[in-house]
Coordinates of C-alpha atoms in Angstrom, one line a residue:
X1 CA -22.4 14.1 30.9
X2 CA -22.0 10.6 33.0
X3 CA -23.2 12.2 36.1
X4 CA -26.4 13.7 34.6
X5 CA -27.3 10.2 32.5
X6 CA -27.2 9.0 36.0
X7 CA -29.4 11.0 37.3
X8 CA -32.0 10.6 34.7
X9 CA -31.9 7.2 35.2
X10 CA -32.5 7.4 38.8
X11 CA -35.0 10.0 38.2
X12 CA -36.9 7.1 36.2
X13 CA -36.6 4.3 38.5
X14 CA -37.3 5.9 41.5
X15 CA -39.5 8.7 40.7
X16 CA -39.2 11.5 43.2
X17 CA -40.9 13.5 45.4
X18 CA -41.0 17.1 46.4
X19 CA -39.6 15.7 50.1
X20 CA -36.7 13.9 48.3
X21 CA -33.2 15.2 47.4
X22 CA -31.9 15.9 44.0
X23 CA -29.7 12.5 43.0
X24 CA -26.6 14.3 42.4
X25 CA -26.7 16.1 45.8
X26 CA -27.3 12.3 47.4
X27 CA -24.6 11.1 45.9
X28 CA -21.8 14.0 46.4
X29 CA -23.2 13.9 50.0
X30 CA -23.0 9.9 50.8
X31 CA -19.5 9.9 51.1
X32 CA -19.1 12.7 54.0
X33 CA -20.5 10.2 56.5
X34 CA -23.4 11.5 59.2
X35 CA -26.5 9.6 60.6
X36 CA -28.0 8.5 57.4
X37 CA -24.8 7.3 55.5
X38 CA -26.0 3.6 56.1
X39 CA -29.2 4.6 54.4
X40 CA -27.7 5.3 50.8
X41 CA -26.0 1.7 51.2
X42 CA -28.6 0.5 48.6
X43 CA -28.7 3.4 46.6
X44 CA -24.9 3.4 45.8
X45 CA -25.4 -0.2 44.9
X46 CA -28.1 0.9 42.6
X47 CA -25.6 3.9 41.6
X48 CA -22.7 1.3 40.5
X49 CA -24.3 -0.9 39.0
X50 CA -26.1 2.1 36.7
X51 CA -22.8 3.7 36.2
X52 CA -21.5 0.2 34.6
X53 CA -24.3 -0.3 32.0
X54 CA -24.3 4.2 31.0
X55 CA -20.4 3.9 30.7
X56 CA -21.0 1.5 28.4
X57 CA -22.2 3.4 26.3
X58 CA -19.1 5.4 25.9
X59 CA -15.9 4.4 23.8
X60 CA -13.3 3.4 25.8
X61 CA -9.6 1.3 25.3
X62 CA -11.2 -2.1 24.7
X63 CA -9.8 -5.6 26.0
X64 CA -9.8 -5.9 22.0
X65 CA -7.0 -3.6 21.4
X66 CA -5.2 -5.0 24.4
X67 CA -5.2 -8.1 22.8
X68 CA -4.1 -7.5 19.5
X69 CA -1.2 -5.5 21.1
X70 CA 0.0 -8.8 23.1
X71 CA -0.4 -11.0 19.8
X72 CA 2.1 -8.5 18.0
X73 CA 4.6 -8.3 21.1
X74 CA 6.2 -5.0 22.8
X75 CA 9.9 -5.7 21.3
X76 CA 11.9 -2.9 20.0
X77 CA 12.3 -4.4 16.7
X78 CA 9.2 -5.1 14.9
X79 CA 9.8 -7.5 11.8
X80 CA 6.9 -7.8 9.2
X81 CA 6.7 -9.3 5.6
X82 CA 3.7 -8.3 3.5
X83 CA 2.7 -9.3 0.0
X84 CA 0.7 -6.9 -2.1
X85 CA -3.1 -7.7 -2.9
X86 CA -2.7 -6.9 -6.9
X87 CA 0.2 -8.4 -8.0
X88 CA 2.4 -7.9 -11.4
X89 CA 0.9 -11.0 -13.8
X90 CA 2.3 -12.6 -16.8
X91 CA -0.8 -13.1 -19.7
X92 CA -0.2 -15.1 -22.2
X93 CA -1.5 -13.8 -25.0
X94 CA -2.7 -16.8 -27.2
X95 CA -5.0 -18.7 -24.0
X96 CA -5.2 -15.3 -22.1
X97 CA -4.4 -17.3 -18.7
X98 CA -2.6 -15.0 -16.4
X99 CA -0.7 -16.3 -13.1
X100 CA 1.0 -13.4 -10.5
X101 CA 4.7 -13.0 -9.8
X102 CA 5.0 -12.9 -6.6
X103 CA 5.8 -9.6 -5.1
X104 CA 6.4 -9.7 -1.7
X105 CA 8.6 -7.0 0.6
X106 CA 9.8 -7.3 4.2
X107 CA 11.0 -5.1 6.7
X108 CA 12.7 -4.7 9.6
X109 CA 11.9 -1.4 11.9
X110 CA 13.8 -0.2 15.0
X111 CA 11.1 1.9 16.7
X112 CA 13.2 3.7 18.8
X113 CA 15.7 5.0 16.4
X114 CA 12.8 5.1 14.0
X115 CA 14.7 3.6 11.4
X116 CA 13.4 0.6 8.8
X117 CA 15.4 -1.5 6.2
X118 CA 13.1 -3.1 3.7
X119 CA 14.6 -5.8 1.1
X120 CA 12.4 -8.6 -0.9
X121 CA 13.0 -12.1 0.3
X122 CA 15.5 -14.2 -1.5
X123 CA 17.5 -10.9 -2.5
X124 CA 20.4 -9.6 -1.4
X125 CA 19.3 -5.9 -1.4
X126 CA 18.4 -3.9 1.1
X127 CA 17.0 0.2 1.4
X128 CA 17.6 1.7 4.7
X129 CA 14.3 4.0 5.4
X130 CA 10.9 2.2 5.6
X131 CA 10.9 3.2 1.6
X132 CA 8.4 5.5 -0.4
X133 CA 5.3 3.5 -0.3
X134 CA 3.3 5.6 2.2
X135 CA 0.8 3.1 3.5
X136 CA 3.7 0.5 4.6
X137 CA 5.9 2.8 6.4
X138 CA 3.0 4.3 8.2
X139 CA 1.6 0.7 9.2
X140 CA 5.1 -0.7 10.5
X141 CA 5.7 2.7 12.7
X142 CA 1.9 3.5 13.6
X143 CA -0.2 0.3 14.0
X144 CA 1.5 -0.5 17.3
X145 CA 1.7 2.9 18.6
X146 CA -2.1 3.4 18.3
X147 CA -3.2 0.1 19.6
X148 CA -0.4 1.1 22.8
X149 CA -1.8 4.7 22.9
X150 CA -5.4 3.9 23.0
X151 CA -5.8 6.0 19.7
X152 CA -7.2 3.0 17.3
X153 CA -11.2 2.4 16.9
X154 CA -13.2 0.0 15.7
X155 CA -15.3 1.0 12.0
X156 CA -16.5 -2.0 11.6
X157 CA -16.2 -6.5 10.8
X158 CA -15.0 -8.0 7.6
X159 CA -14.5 -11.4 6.5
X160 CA -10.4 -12.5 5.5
X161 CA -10.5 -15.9 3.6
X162 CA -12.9 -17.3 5.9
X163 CA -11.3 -15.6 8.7
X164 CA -13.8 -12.9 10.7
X165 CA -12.0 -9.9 11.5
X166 CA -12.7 -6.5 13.1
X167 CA -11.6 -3.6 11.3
X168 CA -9.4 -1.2 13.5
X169 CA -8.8 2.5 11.8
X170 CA -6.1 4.9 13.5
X171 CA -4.9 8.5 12.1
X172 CA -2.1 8.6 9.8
X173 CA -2.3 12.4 9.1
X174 CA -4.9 15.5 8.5
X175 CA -6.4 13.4 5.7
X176 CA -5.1 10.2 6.0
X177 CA -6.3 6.8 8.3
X178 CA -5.2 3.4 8.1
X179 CA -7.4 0.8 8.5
X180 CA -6.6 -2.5 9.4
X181 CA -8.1 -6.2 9.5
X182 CA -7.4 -7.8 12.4
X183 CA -8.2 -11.6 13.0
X184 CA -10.9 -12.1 15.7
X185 CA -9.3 -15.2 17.1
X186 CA -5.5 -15.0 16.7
X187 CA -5.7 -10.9 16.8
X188 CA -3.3 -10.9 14.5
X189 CA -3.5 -8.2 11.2
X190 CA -4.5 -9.7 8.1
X191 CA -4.3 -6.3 5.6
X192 CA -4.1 -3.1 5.8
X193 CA -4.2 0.2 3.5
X194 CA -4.7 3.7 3.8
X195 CA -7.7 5.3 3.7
X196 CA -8.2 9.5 2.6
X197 CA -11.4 11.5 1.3
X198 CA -10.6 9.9 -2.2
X199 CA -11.2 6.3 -0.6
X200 CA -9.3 3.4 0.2
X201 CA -6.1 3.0 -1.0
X202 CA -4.2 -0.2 -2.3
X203 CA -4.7 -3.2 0.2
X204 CA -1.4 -5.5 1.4
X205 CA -1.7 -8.2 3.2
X206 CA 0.0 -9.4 6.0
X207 CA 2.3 -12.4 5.7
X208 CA 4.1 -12.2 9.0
X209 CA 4.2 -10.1 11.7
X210 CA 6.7 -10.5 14.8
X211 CA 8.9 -8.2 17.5
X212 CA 12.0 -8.9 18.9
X213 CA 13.9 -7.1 21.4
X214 CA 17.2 -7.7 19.7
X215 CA 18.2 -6.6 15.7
X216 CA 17.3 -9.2 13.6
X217 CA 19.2 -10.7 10.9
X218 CA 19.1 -8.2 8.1
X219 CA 20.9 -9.6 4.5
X220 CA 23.8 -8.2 3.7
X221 CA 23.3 -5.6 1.0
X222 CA 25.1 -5.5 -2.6
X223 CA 28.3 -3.1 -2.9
X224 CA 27.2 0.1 -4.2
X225 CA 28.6 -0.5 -6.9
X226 CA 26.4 -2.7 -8.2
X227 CA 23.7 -1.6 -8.7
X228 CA 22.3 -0.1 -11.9
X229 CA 19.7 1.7 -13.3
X230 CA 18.9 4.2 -16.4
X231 CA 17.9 7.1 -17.8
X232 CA 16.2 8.2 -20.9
X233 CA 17.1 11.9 -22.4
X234 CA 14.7 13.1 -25.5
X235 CA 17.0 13.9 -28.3
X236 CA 14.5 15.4 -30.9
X237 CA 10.4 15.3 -32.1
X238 CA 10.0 13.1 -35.5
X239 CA 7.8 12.0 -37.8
X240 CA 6.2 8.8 -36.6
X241 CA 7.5 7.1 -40.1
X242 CA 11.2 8.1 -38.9
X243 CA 10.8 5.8 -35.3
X244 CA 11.9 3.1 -36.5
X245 CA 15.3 4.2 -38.2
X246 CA 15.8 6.2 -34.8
X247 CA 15.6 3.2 -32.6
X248 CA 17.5 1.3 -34.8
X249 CA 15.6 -0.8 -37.7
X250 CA 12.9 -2.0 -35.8
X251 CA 9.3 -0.2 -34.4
X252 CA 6.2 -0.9 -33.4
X253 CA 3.0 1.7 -33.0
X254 CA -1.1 2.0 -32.8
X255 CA -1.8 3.2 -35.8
X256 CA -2.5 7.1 -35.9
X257 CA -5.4 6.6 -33.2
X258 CA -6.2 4.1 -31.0
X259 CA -9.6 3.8 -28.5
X260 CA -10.5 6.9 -29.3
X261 CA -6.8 8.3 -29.2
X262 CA -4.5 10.3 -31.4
X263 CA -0.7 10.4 -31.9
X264 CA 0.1 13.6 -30.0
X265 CA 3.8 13.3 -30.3
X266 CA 6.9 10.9 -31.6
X267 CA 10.4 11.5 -30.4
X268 CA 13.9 9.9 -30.7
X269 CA 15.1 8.8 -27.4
X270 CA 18.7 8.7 -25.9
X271 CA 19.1 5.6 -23.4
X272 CA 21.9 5.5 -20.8
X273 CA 22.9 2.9 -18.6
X274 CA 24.1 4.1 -15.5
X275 CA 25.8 3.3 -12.2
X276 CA 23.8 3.9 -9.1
X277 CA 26.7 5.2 -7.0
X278 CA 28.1 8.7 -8.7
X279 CA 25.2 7.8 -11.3
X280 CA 28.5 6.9 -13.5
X281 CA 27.1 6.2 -17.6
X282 CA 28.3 3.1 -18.7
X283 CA 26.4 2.6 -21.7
X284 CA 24.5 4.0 -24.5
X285 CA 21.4 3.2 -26.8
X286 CA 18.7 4.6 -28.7
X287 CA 14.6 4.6 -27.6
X288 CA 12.0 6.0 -28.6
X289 CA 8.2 7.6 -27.5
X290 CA 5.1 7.3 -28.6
X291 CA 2.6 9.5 -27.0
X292 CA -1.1 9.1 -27.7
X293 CA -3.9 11.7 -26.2
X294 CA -7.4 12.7 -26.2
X295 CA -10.3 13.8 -24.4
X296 CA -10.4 10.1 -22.9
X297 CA -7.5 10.0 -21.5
X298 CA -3.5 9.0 -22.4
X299 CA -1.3 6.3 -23.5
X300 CA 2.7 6.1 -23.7
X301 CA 4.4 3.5 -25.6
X302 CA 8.2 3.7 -25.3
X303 CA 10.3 1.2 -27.3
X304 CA 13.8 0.2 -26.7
X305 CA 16.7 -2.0 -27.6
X306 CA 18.2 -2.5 -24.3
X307 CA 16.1 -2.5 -21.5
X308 CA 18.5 0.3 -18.9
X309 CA 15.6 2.7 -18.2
X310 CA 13.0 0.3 -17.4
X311 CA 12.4 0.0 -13.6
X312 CA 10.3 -2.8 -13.4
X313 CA 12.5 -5.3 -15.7
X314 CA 15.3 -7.6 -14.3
X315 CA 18.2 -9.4 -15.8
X316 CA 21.9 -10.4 -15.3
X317 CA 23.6 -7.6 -13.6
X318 CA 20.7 -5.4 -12.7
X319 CA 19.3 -5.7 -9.6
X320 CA 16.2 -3.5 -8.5
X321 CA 16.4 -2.3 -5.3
X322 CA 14.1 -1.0 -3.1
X323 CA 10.0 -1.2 -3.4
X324 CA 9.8 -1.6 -6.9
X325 CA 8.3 -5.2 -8.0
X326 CA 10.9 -7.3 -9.6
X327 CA 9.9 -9.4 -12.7
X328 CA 11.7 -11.2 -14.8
X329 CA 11.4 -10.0 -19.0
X330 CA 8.4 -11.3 -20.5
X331 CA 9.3 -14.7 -23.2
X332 CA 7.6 -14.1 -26.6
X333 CA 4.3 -14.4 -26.8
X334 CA 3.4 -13.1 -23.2
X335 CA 3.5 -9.5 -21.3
X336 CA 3.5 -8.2 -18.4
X337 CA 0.7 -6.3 -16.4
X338 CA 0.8 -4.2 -13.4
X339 CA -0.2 -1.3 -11.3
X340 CA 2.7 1.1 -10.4
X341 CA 0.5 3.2 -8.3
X342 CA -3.0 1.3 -7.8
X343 CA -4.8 3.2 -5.3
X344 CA -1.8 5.8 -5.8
X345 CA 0.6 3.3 -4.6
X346 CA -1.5 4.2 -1.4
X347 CA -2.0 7.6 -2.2
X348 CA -5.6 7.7 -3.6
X349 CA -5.9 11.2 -4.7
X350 CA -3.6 10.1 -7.7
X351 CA -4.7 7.8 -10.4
X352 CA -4.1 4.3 -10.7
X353 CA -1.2 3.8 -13.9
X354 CA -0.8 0.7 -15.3
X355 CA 1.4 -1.0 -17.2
X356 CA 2.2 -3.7 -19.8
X357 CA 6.6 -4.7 -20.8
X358 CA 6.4 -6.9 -23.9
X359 CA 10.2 -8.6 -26.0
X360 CA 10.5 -9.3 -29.5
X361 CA 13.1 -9.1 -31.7
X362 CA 15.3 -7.3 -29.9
X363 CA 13.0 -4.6 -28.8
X364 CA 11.5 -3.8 -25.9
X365 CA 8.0 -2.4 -25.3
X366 CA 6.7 -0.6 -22.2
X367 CA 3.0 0.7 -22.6
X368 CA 1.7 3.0 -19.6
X369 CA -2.1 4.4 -19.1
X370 CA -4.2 5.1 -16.8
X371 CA -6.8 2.9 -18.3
X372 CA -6.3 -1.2 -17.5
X373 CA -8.3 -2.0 -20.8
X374 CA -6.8 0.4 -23.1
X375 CA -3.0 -0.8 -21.6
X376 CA -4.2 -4.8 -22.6
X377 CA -5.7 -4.0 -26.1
X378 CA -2.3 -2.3 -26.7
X379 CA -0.4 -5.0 -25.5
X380 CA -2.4 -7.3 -27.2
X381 CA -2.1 -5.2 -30.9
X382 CA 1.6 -4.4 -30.5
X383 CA 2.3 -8.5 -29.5
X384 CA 0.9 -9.5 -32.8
X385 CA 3.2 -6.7 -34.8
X386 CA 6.0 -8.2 -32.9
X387 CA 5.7 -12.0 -33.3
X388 CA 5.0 -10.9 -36.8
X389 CA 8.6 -8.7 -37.0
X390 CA 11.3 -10.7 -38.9

């Protein structure tokens, strides 16, 4: 393909006669020597420099890609802490201001044994495995492997908090790409997130980004021991009127629809507290389920007394391990909102979930849905039933 846009090029500049020899046979001829070799001195002058400007044309392993490999280092270890780019937020429900709980992870990946620990700054857990969230554990072991390999390409230039950047894209799977920002002057990443069929997945951004030939200091994890989680087991379907006796004197609900919803189901929950390490029960309490459905969609309410089978809540003695975002309970008058799986938790083919934890009274209200208005308007109904609770 080179050879013969050379030739058309010659072809044009120096238009040829019936006495003159095909280009390509010139050229595979020049370098056997003979009479006339000094003769083609200007036209393999005239050959280079053409064969510089058409090759240009083609992709190739840019200085680019070189460069942003030499920012990031060729250490064994590769250290990174990222922050995510829709963080868990705490509205308060009176002036509706919002501000985000920070929800950053960090990780530390040995890329020859393949091998990540992840934990979340200032905590003293830590996961071996780069963790579940797809998009993460394919950027720490595949961003520097496809800038090394020559396998990344450039989609296209984005602007990062005033920062110009050039988007780099490499494979992640049959499907899957990740696509990352990468600073045009420090050529450093600034974000990344996967990209499928579906579209873009959730964004993180990059807080820090370093390799180091030696392991790095990892914190020392909790004893197994200590870390607990929960489990909720349906005991039976009741009446919606009979919640509130099952959980224990106090319930909250929507009404019989809501947003064009209606009560599908109500059941009586069982909640155990649990021990992580032989998944030991060491407690017991009652929940229950609210389950609304329709044509538009779904929304879960589940209301508790003790808050073991929530993942997302924190408090004395329970640490959350692992990717999940760690926030403290909600004070009265406020709830919490997030996105367990915004962009599919990087998987877009599945839809985004969001959620709202709420406290009042002793109970505890989790609100799930795939729709982010329908999750606040609850929130927002079931607050005012709870502030109003005795």
């Amino acid at each position: 393909m080179i050879e013969e846009r050379l030739t058309d090029e010659l072809n044009r500049l120096f238009p040829r006669t019936t006495a003159q020899p095909d280009w390509l046979d010139v050229r595979q001829r020049a370098g056997h020597g003979g009479r006339r070799k000094t003769r083609w001195v200007g036209v393999a002058a005239a050959v280079g420099a053409l064969a510089v400007g058409v090759l240009g044309l083609w992709p190739s392993r840019s200085s680019f890609t070189d460069q942003a490999l030499a920012a990031i280092g060729r250490g064994r270890w590769i250290e990174v802490e990222v922050s995510t780019a829709a963080p868990t937020l705490v509205i308060d429900i009176a002036t509706r201001r919002s501000r985000a709980v920070p929800s950053k992870t960090a990780v530390a990946y040995d890329s020859e044994e393949q091998l990540g620990y992840s934990w979340t700054p200032g905590r003293r857990d830590v996961v071996a495995g780069t963790g579940p969230e797809p998009a993460l554990a394919g950027f720490i072991s595949g961003y520097r492997a496809a800038l090394a390999q020559g396998s990344s390409y450039i989609v296209g230039h984005v602007t990062v908090r005033q920062h110009v950047a050039t988007l780099l894209r490499f494979r992640q799977g049959a499907q899957m790409y990740q696509e990352v920002a990468v600073d045009d002057r420090t050529h450093r990443p600034l974000w990344f997130r996967m990209v499928t069929t579906t579209g873009p997945g959730r964004r993180f951004n990059v807080l820090r980004i370093a390799t180091t030939a030696f392991k790095p200091k990892i914190p020392r994890p909790l004893p197994a021991s200590a870390y607990i989680s929960g489990k909720e087991t349906t005991l039976k379907s009741v009446h919606r009127s009979a919640i509130a006796a099952g959980v224990g004197g106090t319930a909250v609900w929507l009404g019989d629809e809501f947003h064009g919803l209606t009560l599908r189901a109500a059941e009586i929950d069982r909640v155990t507290k649990v021990r992580l390490r032989g998944f030991v029960p060491l407690a017991h309490g009652r929940g229950a389920e609210l389950r609304y459905g329709g044509a538009g969609g779904w929304l879960d309410i589940s209301e508790e007394t003790r808050p073991y089978a929530y993942e997302f809540f924190a408090y004395p003695g329970r640490p959350v391990t692992g990717f999940d975002a760690v926030t403290p309970i909600p004070e009265v008058g406020q709830f919490l909102l997030s996105c367990s799986t915004c962009g599919g938790g990087s998987a877009p083919q599945f839809h985004p979930i969001w959620e709202a934890q709420m406290r009042a009274h002793g109970l505890f209200v989790r609100i799930r849905s795939w729709s982010r208005t329908r999750v606040i308007a609850a929130a927002e109904h079931l607050r005012l039933l709870l502030s109003s609770t005795p």
